Amino acid sequence: MSPDHVQSAERSATGADAARHRAEAPFLELLARGVAADAYEQPVLRARAEGQPPERIADLEHAKLLALRVRAELEGRRRREAELSALFETAHDLAGLRDLDAVLQAIVHRARSLLGTDVAYLSLHDRARGDTYMRVTEGSVAARFQQLRLGMGEGLGGLVAQTARPYVTEDYFHDERFQHTTAIDAGVHDEGLVAILGVPLMLDADVIGVLFAADRRARVFEREQIALLGSFAALAAAAIDTANLLTETRSALAGLERANEIIRDRSGVIERASEVHDRLAELVLRGGGVHDVAAAVSEVLDGAVEFAEADSAPAEALEASRADGHAVRHRDDWIAAVAAGGELLGALVLRGHPGLDPVDQRTLERAAMVTSLLLLARRSAAEAEQRVRGELLDDLLDARHHDRRLLRARAARLQADLDAVHVVLAARLDGPAGDAEQEAAARRRLWAAASHLAATGQGLASARDGGTVLLLPLPPGRTATDLARRTSRQLGTALHEPVTVGASAPVRPFNQQPDAMAAAYAEGSRCLDALRLLGRSGDGAAAEDFGFLGLLLAGDRDIAGFVDRTIGQVVRYDGRRGTELLRTLEAYFACGMSPARTKDDLHIHVNTVAQRLERIGRLLGDDWHHPERVLEIQLALRLHRLSSSGPRRP
């Protein structure tokens, strides 16, 4: 290509980059201002109205889509942060409970705010009258609705109370799953409600009330919103339960003057419970972990409390605790299940403490509930980070269609150094085949384990092509094969199943061509397929590990590397000692591996041939006579002869 053509191409590329940057500028300003999504159409509409070229409009459309994706991600993070903050604030209110009405009002207010509904309200069971009444409302404007009393089994709340399960209706007046009454329908009509979500307030196995979120228009409530309202309902039930305990204690203090010593003891226990509530809330707010919670409860209960995984706790006691919702005694220990939404996450175990006061027992149970909130919060954060890392790796594998500057900025936020030497690894489980659901679950487990491994090693991981792809930094002094085998072992240990890993040659993601990452992934996938075809499932390898077959698998056809790995020791020995081992080896193969014919071809004594072959064996290894090694050595000799630039020795 002529210099003029090169300069022209460079000017075109520079102009295209400048055009893209100009297209991104208005959307970056919109992101900074935090405007509504509709405003992102304005730069495109303005460009069309001004009659700008199609290329300019296409750049604006592309920049708009990227900006909307960033905006959606930011909004999702802000929403998750707001939800966790509200739960933590409510837990703090509960720990320092002084006014039950204020705590319940705060819970209803936060539920309405986070779910974005028109109305939120909480009804409680009146045991004396055998019905339920409105305890707290937020956003209600109709007096008749605020004064409603519901008989047991009536309305949506009656259905929730009867089944102890959340229910949602998109259109209240046309839903026949629950019993309609004139009084309830009139109140709902006055309020103008259409879509209603109700979740039960559970105390032990009893439903003590219902927490509602409602809209004055048709609406579909997402699963995450139902789970969030359920978390608020659990905190509301805990607040009511704590208030009941405090009321019982105050009544005992007022009515049992002859039991002052017992009352003082009970007050001490309650103070310890309040102390642990405050400490747990403080731990949650400052980002403490599960083991911090266990340590805090250990001090308060004067015993050894530890967190146990679900598979290491006593199964029968753990299941009983989950089913009953209470801590369960197991020999000299107490087991409190850590569960959320029916999922068993583990247990808090109080060791060697057979005699446990009921309030201390409840303290252990509250600590288990806080532990479940912490685990769910950490899991949500980890899953969000894993998704972000996976999306970055997907974009790196398709780097041609993405702005490298934005990719570099995203990698820096994730502490991934794309200027360092990396290896692209393709991983796949090799356990027994199952049905489609089992295979999908296995792929999810592989992705989760690979994401954790990548995050701890400043790498990236993503699910791809029925397996998982990883981008890991290559430690100094190690090879791609070393990294592949280590990754195979680590993933196999984590999943208790064999994992096969194929690796690419080392790459620098930002010092290569745009398609280099995709080519590296293709090379790693070829090595993975080769391992499985050669019966080496559960192993890890790169192209360099396959001998001459590696020349076919590698993306860059590293002939010099193959020659060096195969006969490099012999070449270097000849160079240092001035010997003719390489020439002897060529003659030996040319003479059908016959020492007698070789000595005639070289005009040397047969003992000299034997001595040279013995030296070659020490340099190449005892297995150099094996058929597969012979084929590799002969191929390396030919390639060395073809690529040699110096004169051969006579």
XYZ file of C-alpha atoms in Angstrom:
650
model
C 0.000 0.000 0.000
C 1.389 3.427 -0.940
C 2.188 6.079 1.738
C -0.688 8.215 0.449
C -3.124 5.341 0.897
C -1.801 4.679 4.400
C -2.173 8.327 5.377
C -5.663 8.386 3.902
C -6.652 5.280 5.874
C -5.214 6.789 9.060
C -7.141 10.031 8.514
C -10.328 8.001 7.938
C -9.816 6.017 11.136
C -9.057 9.204 13.078
C -12.139 10.858 11.621
C -14.300 7.844 12.531
C -13.007 7.905 16.127
C -13.668 11.636 16.362
C -17.178 11.143 14.988
C -17.894 8.476 17.584
C -16.598 10.710 20.364
C -18.795 13.595 19.155
C -21.753 11.214 19.081
C -21.107 10.070 22.665
C -20.699 13.576 24.130
C -24.424 14.571 24.365
C -25.333 11.234 25.936
C -22.563 11.514 28.532
C -24.004 14.894 29.475
C -27.484 13.330 29.788
C -26.043 10.587 32.019
C -24.352 13.182 34.194
C -27.625 15.140 34.525
C -29.611 11.988 35.374
C -32.492 12.800 33.000
C -35.374 10.488 32.057
C -34.937 7.781 29.391
C -37.130 9.696 26.905
C -34.555 12.499 26.752
C -32.015 10.165 25.125
C -34.018 10.304 21.894
C -33.495 14.064 21.539
C -29.933 14.078 20.063
C -31.018 11.539 17.403
C -34.212 13.432 16.554
C -32.297 16.712 16.402
C -29.723 15.209 14.040
C -32.437 13.877 11.750
C -34.233 17.206 11.775
C -30.970 18.950 10.807
C -30.500 16.485 7.942
C -27.177 15.179 9.175
C -25.510 12.280 7.275
C -26.654 8.675 7.937
C -23.223 7.833 9.393
C -23.642 10.563 12.030
C -27.159 9.314 12.868
C -25.915 5.708 13.086
C -23.148 6.794 15.507
C -25.737 8.628 17.607
C -28.024 5.569 17.675
C -25.129 3.352 18.812
C -24.077 5.847 21.484
C -27.715 6.137 22.634
C -27.990 2.364 23.150
C -24.723 2.276 25.132
C -25.852 5.217 27.280
C -29.238 3.602 27.980
C -27.493 0.394 29.034
C -25.251 2.337 31.414
C -28.284 4.237 32.754
C -30.203 0.993 33.333
C -27.233 -0.543 35.156
C -26.838 2.544 37.353
C -30.549 2.616 38.140
C -30.496 -1.103 39.007
C -27.594 -0.571 41.377
C -29.217 2.452 42.993
C -32.427 0.453 43.450
C -30.583 -2.488 45.046
C -28.640 -0.133 47.303
C -31.859 1.578 48.358
C -33.518 -1.772 49.123
C -30.576 -3.019 51.213
C -30.297 0.334 52.971
C -34.001 0.269 53.849
C -33.736 -3.282 55.217
C -30.671 -2.373 57.272
C -32.328 0.798 58.590
C -35.416 -1.212 59.559
C -33.231 -3.808 61.294
C -31.594 -0.941 63.206
C -35.021 0.418 64.195
C -35.988 -3.039 65.404
C -32.790 -3.432 67.437
C -33.510 -0.192 69.312
C -37.280 -0.700 69.462
C -38.993 1.891 71.654
C -42.201 2.774 69.804
C -43.896 -0.081 67.924
C -46.208 2.259 65.986
C -43.241 4.304 64.760
C -41.380 1.172 63.605
C -44.455 -0.207 61.789
C -45.121 3.187 60.184
C -41.493 3.307 58.989
C -41.752 -0.217 57.551
C -44.952 0.608 55.617
C -43.481 3.900 54.398
C -40.285 2.242 53.149
C -42.223 -0.578 51.476
C -44.394 1.909 49.572
C -41.393 4.011 48.576
C -39.223 1.144 47.318
C -42.016 -0.692 45.477
C -43.270 2.588 43.994
C -46.931 1.898 44.797
C -49.758 4.366 45.431
C -50.743 2.831 48.763
C -49.200 0.524 51.385
C -50.940 -0.702 54.517
C -50.673 -3.264 57.310
C -53.530 -5.167 58.941
C -53.299 -7.146 62.189
C -55.367 -9.958 63.664
C -57.676 -8.931 66.542
C -57.950 -12.114 68.626
C -60.637 -10.637 70.857
C -63.058 -9.903 67.982
C -61.897 -12.656 65.661
C -61.233 -10.360 62.678
C -58.501 -8.096 61.301
C -58.178 -4.328 61.325
C -56.068 -1.647 59.642
C -53.093 -0.862 61.924
C -51.049 1.421 59.602
C -51.785 3.007 56.186
C -49.580 5.093 53.901
C -50.938 6.974 50.869
C -54.624 6.228 51.647
C -57.200 8.966 51.027
C -60.505 7.167 51.745
C -61.776 7.148 55.352
C -63.977 4.083 54.815
C -60.968 2.122 53.536
C -58.848 3.136 56.559
C -61.572 1.921 58.947
C -62.140 -1.452 57.273
C -62.370 -4.593 59.393
C -62.075 -7.911 57.555
C -63.609 -11.127 58.761
C -61.412 -14.212 58.630
C -61.267 -15.592 55.091
C -62.663 -12.426 53.475
C -60.928 -10.460 50.711
C -57.376 -10.887 49.451
C -56.048 -10.511 53.004
C -58.227 -13.417 54.126
C -56.741 -15.620 51.396
C -53.186 -14.662 52.445
C -53.978 -15.340 56.125
C -55.603 -18.705 55.338
C -52.749 -20.010 53.141
C -49.838 -18.189 54.874
C -48.527 -17.400 51.376
C -48.123 -14.184 49.360
C -50.871 -13.437 46.821
C -51.073 -10.816 44.109
C -53.987 -9.679 41.978
C -53.607 -7.528 38.900
C -57.318 -6.630 38.876
C -59.003 -6.913 42.282
C -62.639 -6.678 41.191
C -62.316 -9.371 38.503
C -60.347 -11.856 40.621
C -62.513 -14.763 41.847
C -59.859 -16.590 43.881
C -60.988 -14.977 47.137
C -64.290 -14.066 48.809
C -65.657 -10.620 47.924
C -67.873 -8.777 50.416
C -69.882 -5.590 49.978
C -68.052 -3.723 52.747
C -64.561 -4.641 51.544
C -65.341 -3.978 47.873
C -66.839 -0.594 48.751
C -63.734 0.412 50.693
C -61.411 -0.735 47.900
C -63.604 1.118 45.373
C -63.458 4.336 47.415
C -59.657 4.067 47.479
C -59.580 3.326 43.724
C -57.271 0.320 44.075
C -56.779 -2.124 41.181
C -53.586 -4.170 41.679
C -52.865 -5.476 45.207
C -50.000 -7.540 46.638
C -50.296 -9.073 50.114
C -47.709 -11.031 52.134
C -48.261 -12.664 55.547
C -46.750 -11.553 58.849
C -45.634 -14.818 60.444
C -44.995 -15.373 64.144
C -43.960 -18.945 64.697
C -46.457 -20.864 62.552
C -49.277 -18.285 62.997
C -50.292 -15.502 60.631
C -50.670 -12.389 62.790
C -51.388 -9.946 59.976
C -50.832 -8.995 56.355
C -48.598 -6.343 54.740
C -50.052 -4.904 51.504
C -48.761 -2.811 48.591
C -51.380 -1.569 46.104
C -51.698 0.551 42.962
C -54.626 2.452 41.483
C -53.841 0.992 38.075
C -53.200 -2.468 36.638
C -49.699 -3.632 37.467
C -47.560 -6.791 37.507
C -45.454 -7.231 40.644
C -42.033 -8.775 39.970
C -40.663 -11.697 42.008
C -37.968 -9.453 43.533
C -40.645 -6.995 44.683
C -42.649 -9.804 46.309
C -39.492 -11.020 48.095
C -38.675 -7.464 49.246
C -42.163 -6.962 50.685
C -41.810 -10.370 52.364
C -38.585 -9.179 54.038
C -40.370 -6.091 55.353
C -43.203 -8.329 56.608
C -40.680 -10.504 58.482
C -39.206 -7.399 60.136
C -42.683 -6.132 61.019
C -43.533 -9.485 62.633
C -40.259 -9.366 64.542
C -41.051 -5.840 65.731
C -44.487 -6.937 66.946
C -42.992 -9.992 68.608
C -40.344 -7.894 70.356
C -42.998 -5.414 71.457
C -45.051 -8.297 72.857
C -42.044 -9.525 74.806
C -41.457 -6.061 76.222
C -45.153 -5.755 77.133
C -45.111 -9.119 78.875
C -42.013 -8.079 80.814
C -43.544 -4.768 81.903
C -46.742 -6.548 82.987
C -44.710 -9.034 84.991
C -42.793 -6.212 86.687
C -46.036 -4.422 87.597
C -48.063 -7.477 88.714
C -45.542 -9.798 90.386
C -43.999 -7.915 93.256
C -43.139 -11.162 95.032
C -40.991 -12.314 92.078
C -38.586 -9.378 92.019
C -35.528 -11.572 91.747
C -36.984 -13.441 88.775
C -37.977 -10.154 87.177
C -34.441 -8.803 87.600
C -33.005 -11.919 86.023
C -35.447 -11.636 83.134
C -34.605 -7.954 82.721
C -30.946 -8.877 82.483
C -31.721 -11.362 79.739
C -33.772 -8.779 77.872
C -30.950 -6.270 78.200
C -28.625 -8.821 76.693
C -31.096 -9.331 73.854
C -31.278 -5.584 73.305
C -27.490 -5.419 73.403
C -27.110 -8.129 70.789
C -29.748 -6.450 68.611
C -27.799 -3.181 68.757
C -24.521 -4.930 68.049
C -25.997 -6.903 65.151
C -27.466 -3.751 63.654
C -24.082 -2.037 63.999
C -22.386 -5.004 62.326
C -24.841 -4.878 59.437
C -24.410 -1.132 58.948
C -20.595 -1.261 58.927
C -20.494 -4.243 56.564
C -19.642 -7.022 59.028
C -19.677 -10.666 57.988
C -21.300 -13.885 59.144
C -18.436 -14.752 61.492
C -18.629 -11.272 63.062
C -22.280 -11.973 63.910
C -21.335 -15.316 65.463
C -18.590 -13.666 67.539
C -20.962 -10.951 68.810
C -23.632 -13.470 69.829
C -20.960 -15.632 71.508
C -20.084 -12.757 73.831
C -23.701 -11.978 74.703
C -24.758 -15.608 75.290
C -21.479 -16.474 77.027
C -20.940 -19.478 74.777
C -19.255 -20.560 71.559
C -21.470 -19.697 68.545
C -20.318 -20.599 65.042
C -21.791 -20.586 61.556
C -22.051 -24.008 59.900
C -22.787 -24.812 56.273
C -26.057 -26.652 55.642
C -24.295 -29.912 54.791
C -22.171 -29.901 57.965
C -24.901 -29.204 60.569
C -26.983 -32.037 62.145
C -29.559 -32.690 59.411
C -32.535 -33.663 61.606
C -32.162 -30.747 64.029
C -31.545 -28.316 61.161
C -34.707 -29.388 59.337
C -36.741 -29.181 62.557
C -35.475 -25.641 63.186
C -36.331 -24.549 59.667
C -39.814 -26.086 59.808
C -40.621 -24.699 63.299
C -38.883 -21.350 62.932
C -37.175 -21.768 66.333
C -33.781 -22.798 67.613
C -33.743 -26.536 68.375
C -31.724 -28.333 71.038
C -29.408 -31.089 69.792
C -27.681 -32.899 72.655
C -25.735 -30.135 74.459
C -25.965 -27.721 71.503
C -28.624 -25.405 70.052
C -29.248 -25.215 66.293
C -30.900 -22.167 64.654
C -31.562 -22.541 60.934
C -30.389 -19.722 58.641
C -32.972 -19.701 55.851
C -34.547 -17.294 53.377
C -37.500 -17.869 51.089
C -37.472 -21.619 51.690
C -33.751 -21.915 50.875
C -31.549 -23.353 53.624
C -28.329 -21.325 53.812
C -26.727 -22.860 56.919
C -27.121 -22.720 60.701
C -25.933 -20.879 63.796
C -24.753 -23.470 66.345
C -24.420 -22.639 70.057
C -21.976 -25.209 71.480
C -22.105 -26.789 74.952
C -25.004 -24.726 76.325
C -27.876 -27.149 77.095
C -29.756 -24.737 79.397
C -30.912 -21.717 77.372
C -33.310 -19.018 78.510
C -36.245 -18.477 76.109
C -35.164 -14.891 75.439
C -31.594 -16.010 74.786
C -33.087 -18.635 72.502
C -34.942 -15.876 70.669
C -31.693 -13.884 70.514
C -30.034 -16.812 68.762
C -32.968 -16.978 66.344
C -32.751 -13.223 65.613
C -29.040 -13.595 64.973
C -29.859 -16.366 62.487
C -32.324 -14.027 60.729
C -29.715 -11.246 60.505
C -27.218 -13.807 59.206
C -29.635 -14.788 56.436
C -30.038 -11.110 55.452
C -26.251 -10.703 55.323
C -25.808 -13.826 53.205
C -28.538 -12.725 50.788
C -27.061 -9.236 50.533
C -23.564 -10.616 49.902
C -24.911 -13.101 47.364
C -26.786 -10.351 45.500
C -23.676 -8.184 45.416
C -21.498 -11.110 44.286
C -23.948 -12.121 41.558
C -24.130 -8.534 40.317
C -20.316 -8.320 40.168
C -20.122 -11.702 38.418
C -22.598 -10.516 35.782
C -20.623 -7.295 35.242
C -17.351 -9.253 34.896
C -18.980 -11.708 32.497
C -20.380 -8.893 30.346
C -16.930 -7.279 30.153
C -15.342 -10.562 29.020
C -18.071 -11.047 26.406
C -17.339 -7.568 25.076
C -13.578 -8.224 25.067
C -14.135 -11.360 22.986
C -16.069 -9.165 20.583
C -13.746 -6.148 20.963
C -13.988 -5.135 17.303
C -17.482 -3.751 17.952
C -16.700 -1.923 21.209
C -14.863 1.208 22.247
C -11.476 0.090 23.638
C -11.300 3.165 25.884
C -14.593 2.251 27.555
C -13.472 -1.382 27.862
C -10.284 -0.270 29.577
C -12.243 1.948 31.996
C -14.636 -0.892 32.843
C -11.710 -3.256 33.440
C -9.997 -0.734 35.718
C -13.135 -0.501 37.884
C -12.995 -4.292 38.261
C -9.228 -4.213 39.027
C -8.443 -6.209 35.861
C -5.132 -5.179 34.222
C -5.663 -5.709 30.489
C -2.070 -4.669 29.729
C -0.726 -7.721 31.584
C -0.127 -11.120 29.984
C -3.296 -13.246 30.145
C -4.472 -16.679 29.025
C -7.948 -17.435 27.661
C -9.251 -20.740 29.048
C -12.270 -22.769 27.893
C -13.700 -25.010 30.652
C -16.366 -27.696 30.589
C -17.736 -30.196 33.114
C -17.168 -33.857 32.287
C -19.496 -35.551 34.782
C -22.173 -38.087 33.815
C -24.770 -36.748 31.378
C -28.220 -35.916 32.768
C -31.404 -34.388 31.494
C -31.596 -30.827 30.189
C -32.458 -29.355 33.598
C -29.561 -31.132 35.309
C -27.107 -30.035 32.614
C -28.304 -26.429 32.899
C -27.820 -26.573 36.687
C -24.328 -28.047 36.187
C -23.419 -25.222 33.780
C -24.623 -22.652 36.330
C -22.492 -24.261 39.040
C -19.450 -24.238 36.754
C -20.028 -20.568 35.909
C -20.406 -19.647 39.599
C -17.206 -21.496 40.576
C -15.276 -20.015 37.633
C -16.548 -16.498 38.429
C -15.372 -16.831 42.032
C -11.981 -18.134 40.892
C -11.614 -15.310 38.362
C -12.659 -12.605 40.835
C -10.094 -13.773 43.425
C -7.371 -13.859 40.752
C -8.107 -10.454 39.135
C -9.534 -12.193 36.075
C -12.878 -12.466 34.276
C -15.299 -15.315 33.566
C -18.440 -15.765 31.466
C -20.783 -18.560 30.412
C -20.303 -19.315 26.699
C -21.081 -22.108 24.219
C -22.414 -24.519 26.846
C -19.333 -24.114 29.049
C -17.375 -21.320 30.682
C -14.603 -19.060 29.375
C -12.054 -17.450 31.705
C -9.486 -14.703 31.185
C -6.770 -15.116 33.841
C -3.426 -13.328 34.289
C -0.390 -15.569 33.687
C 1.927 -15.614 36.749
C 5.619 -14.919 36.009
C 7.609 -18.035 35.239
C 4.519 -20.160 34.548
C 3.215 -21.517 31.234
C -0.287 -21.601 29.781
C -0.353 -25.369 30.427
C 0.519 -24.811 34.110
C -2.352 -22.346 34.428
C -4.792 -24.675 32.612
C -3.953 -27.609 34.887
C -4.182 -25.503 38.038
C -7.552 -24.128 36.929
C -8.802 -27.651 36.166
C -7.798 -28.820 39.651
C -9.316 -25.830 41.428
C -12.651 -26.022 39.587
C -12.807 -29.803 39.973
C -12.187 -29.497 43.727
C -14.870 -26.815 44.082
C -17.496 -28.782 42.112
C -16.471 -32.333 43.119
C -16.576 -33.232 39.423
C -13.874 -33.437 36.746
C -13.471 -30.202 34.775
C -11.531 -30.144 31.488
C -9.711 -26.890 30.621
C -8.130 -25.888 27.308
C -5.838 -22.846 27.225
C -4.709 -20.418 24.561
C -1.207 -19.120 24.089
C -0.462 -16.043 26.270
C -2.040 -12.798 25.020
C -2.106 -9.157 26.014
C -5.747 -8.124 25.463
C -4.955 -4.482 24.671
C -1.690 -5.022 22.793
C -3.181 -7.332 20.142
C -5.420 -6.972 17.129
C -9.169 -6.548 17.837
C -9.817 -10.189 16.928
C -6.940 -11.578 19.032
C -9.137 -12.379 22.035
C -11.680 -14.225 19.889
C -8.838 -16.168 18.212
C -7.393 -17.041 21.627
C -10.784 -18.330 22.783
C -11.057 -20.435 19.610
C -7.581 -21.891 20.290
C -8.521 -22.715 23.900
C -11.727 -24.386 22.688
C -9.748 -26.501 20.214
C -7.416 -27.631 22.989
C -10.449 -28.479 25.150
C -11.945 -30.605 22.352
C -8.572 -32.297 21.775
C -8.262 -33.220 25.459
C -11.693 -34.839 25.444
C -11.022 -36.699 22.176
C -7.707 -38.007 23.545
C -9.422 -39.348 26.680
C -7.846 -36.706 28.962
C -11.082 -35.426 30.489
C -10.562 -33.666 33.803
C -7.106 -32.402 32.704
C -5.826 -29.034 31.517
C -3.485 -28.244 28.623
C -2.440 -25.679 26.023
C -1.341 -26.255 22.432
C 2.281 -26.485 23.585
C 1.365 -29.667 25.503
C 0.249 -31.625 22.412
C 3.560 -31.949 20.571
C 3.244 -31.683 16.786
C -0.558 -31.757 17.204
C -0.135 -28.419 18.963
C 0.951 -26.893 15.672
C -2.539 -27.609 14.345
C -4.289 -26.441 17.518
C -2.349 -23.224 18.094
C -3.593 -20.050 16.547
C -0.115 -18.706 15.749
C 1.591 -21.952 14.533
C 4.609 -21.571 16.862
C 7.035 -23.747 14.831
C 10.155 -22.427 16.579
C 8.625 -23.184 19.969
C 7.744 -26.733 18.872
C 11.275 -27.373 17.610
C 12.794 -25.986 20.806
C 10.531 -28.075 23.062
C 11.254 -31.243 21.074
C 15.000 -31.194 20.203
C 16.215 -27.912 21.714
C 18.377 -29.713 24.306
C 20.281 -31.532 21.525
C 20.712 -28.366 19.419
C 22.096 -26.429 22.388
C 24.410 -29.313 23.400
C 25.926 -29.394 19.900
C 26.355 -25.642 20.011
C 28.166 -25.709 23.368
C 30.328 -28.816 22.816
C 30.856 -28.754 19.046
C 29.440 -32.304 18.809
C 27.397 -33.859 15.996
C 24.503 -35.344 17.961
C 21.932 -33.685 15.689
C 23.619 -35.061 12.542
C 23.853 -38.517 14.167
C 20.142 -38.380 15.058
C 19.193 -37.502 11.467
C 21.362 -40.319 10.093
C 19.975 -42.787 12.670
C 16.399 -42.164 11.521
C 17.431 -42.116 7.835
C 19.021 -45.583 8.297
C 15.856 -47.105 9.750
C 17.081 -46.718 13.370
C 19.898 -49.238 12.714
C 23.175 -48.436 14.545
C 25.169 -50.640 12.107
C 23.875 -48.797 9.024
C 24.276 -45.468 10.798
C 28.001 -46.038 11.483
C 28.523 -46.845 7.767
C 26.647 -43.692 6.728
C 28.706 -41.511 9.087
C 31.973 -43.455 8.651
C 32.458 -43.833 12.401
C 32.757 -46.796 14.758
C 29.559 -48.455 15.947
C 30.584 -47.798 19.578
C 30.713 -44.087 18.779
C 27.151 -44.329 17.424
C 26.050 -46.085 20.637
C 27.713 -43.447 22.821
C 26.065 -40.617 20.870
C 22.616 -42.289 21.055
C 23.052 -42.757 24.818
C 23.846 -39.037 25.188
C 20.779 -38.180 23.057
C 18.633 -40.351 25.339
C 19.847 -38.464 28.409
C 19.014 -35.143 26.738
C 15.591 -36.091 25.295
C 14.375 -38.561 27.936
C 14.157 -42.330 28.138
C 10.935 -42.444 26.073
C 12.465 -40.888 22.941
C 12.273 -44.272 21.157
C 8.473 -44.488 21.627
C 6.574 -44.214 18.332
C 4.763 -40.954 19.166
C 8.042 -39.307 20.295
C 9.885 -40.614 17.212
C 7.281 -38.953 14.963
C 7.611 -35.632 16.821
C 11.448 -35.749 16.799
C 11.598 -36.524 13.054
C 9.187 -33.676 12.317
C 11.215 -31.299 14.528
C 14.450 -32.314 12.738
C 12.926 -31.529 9.342
C 11.514 -28.209 10.514
C 14.858 -27.298 12.093
C 16.706 -28.113 8.877
C 14.245 -26.036 6.823
C 14.355 -23.032 9.155
C 18.120 -23.105 9.816
C 19.813 -20.060 8.282
C 23.434 -21.097 8.877
C 25.527 -23.644 6.943
C 25.399 -27.267 8.037
C 28.459 -28.971 9.434
C 30.212 -31.381 6.964
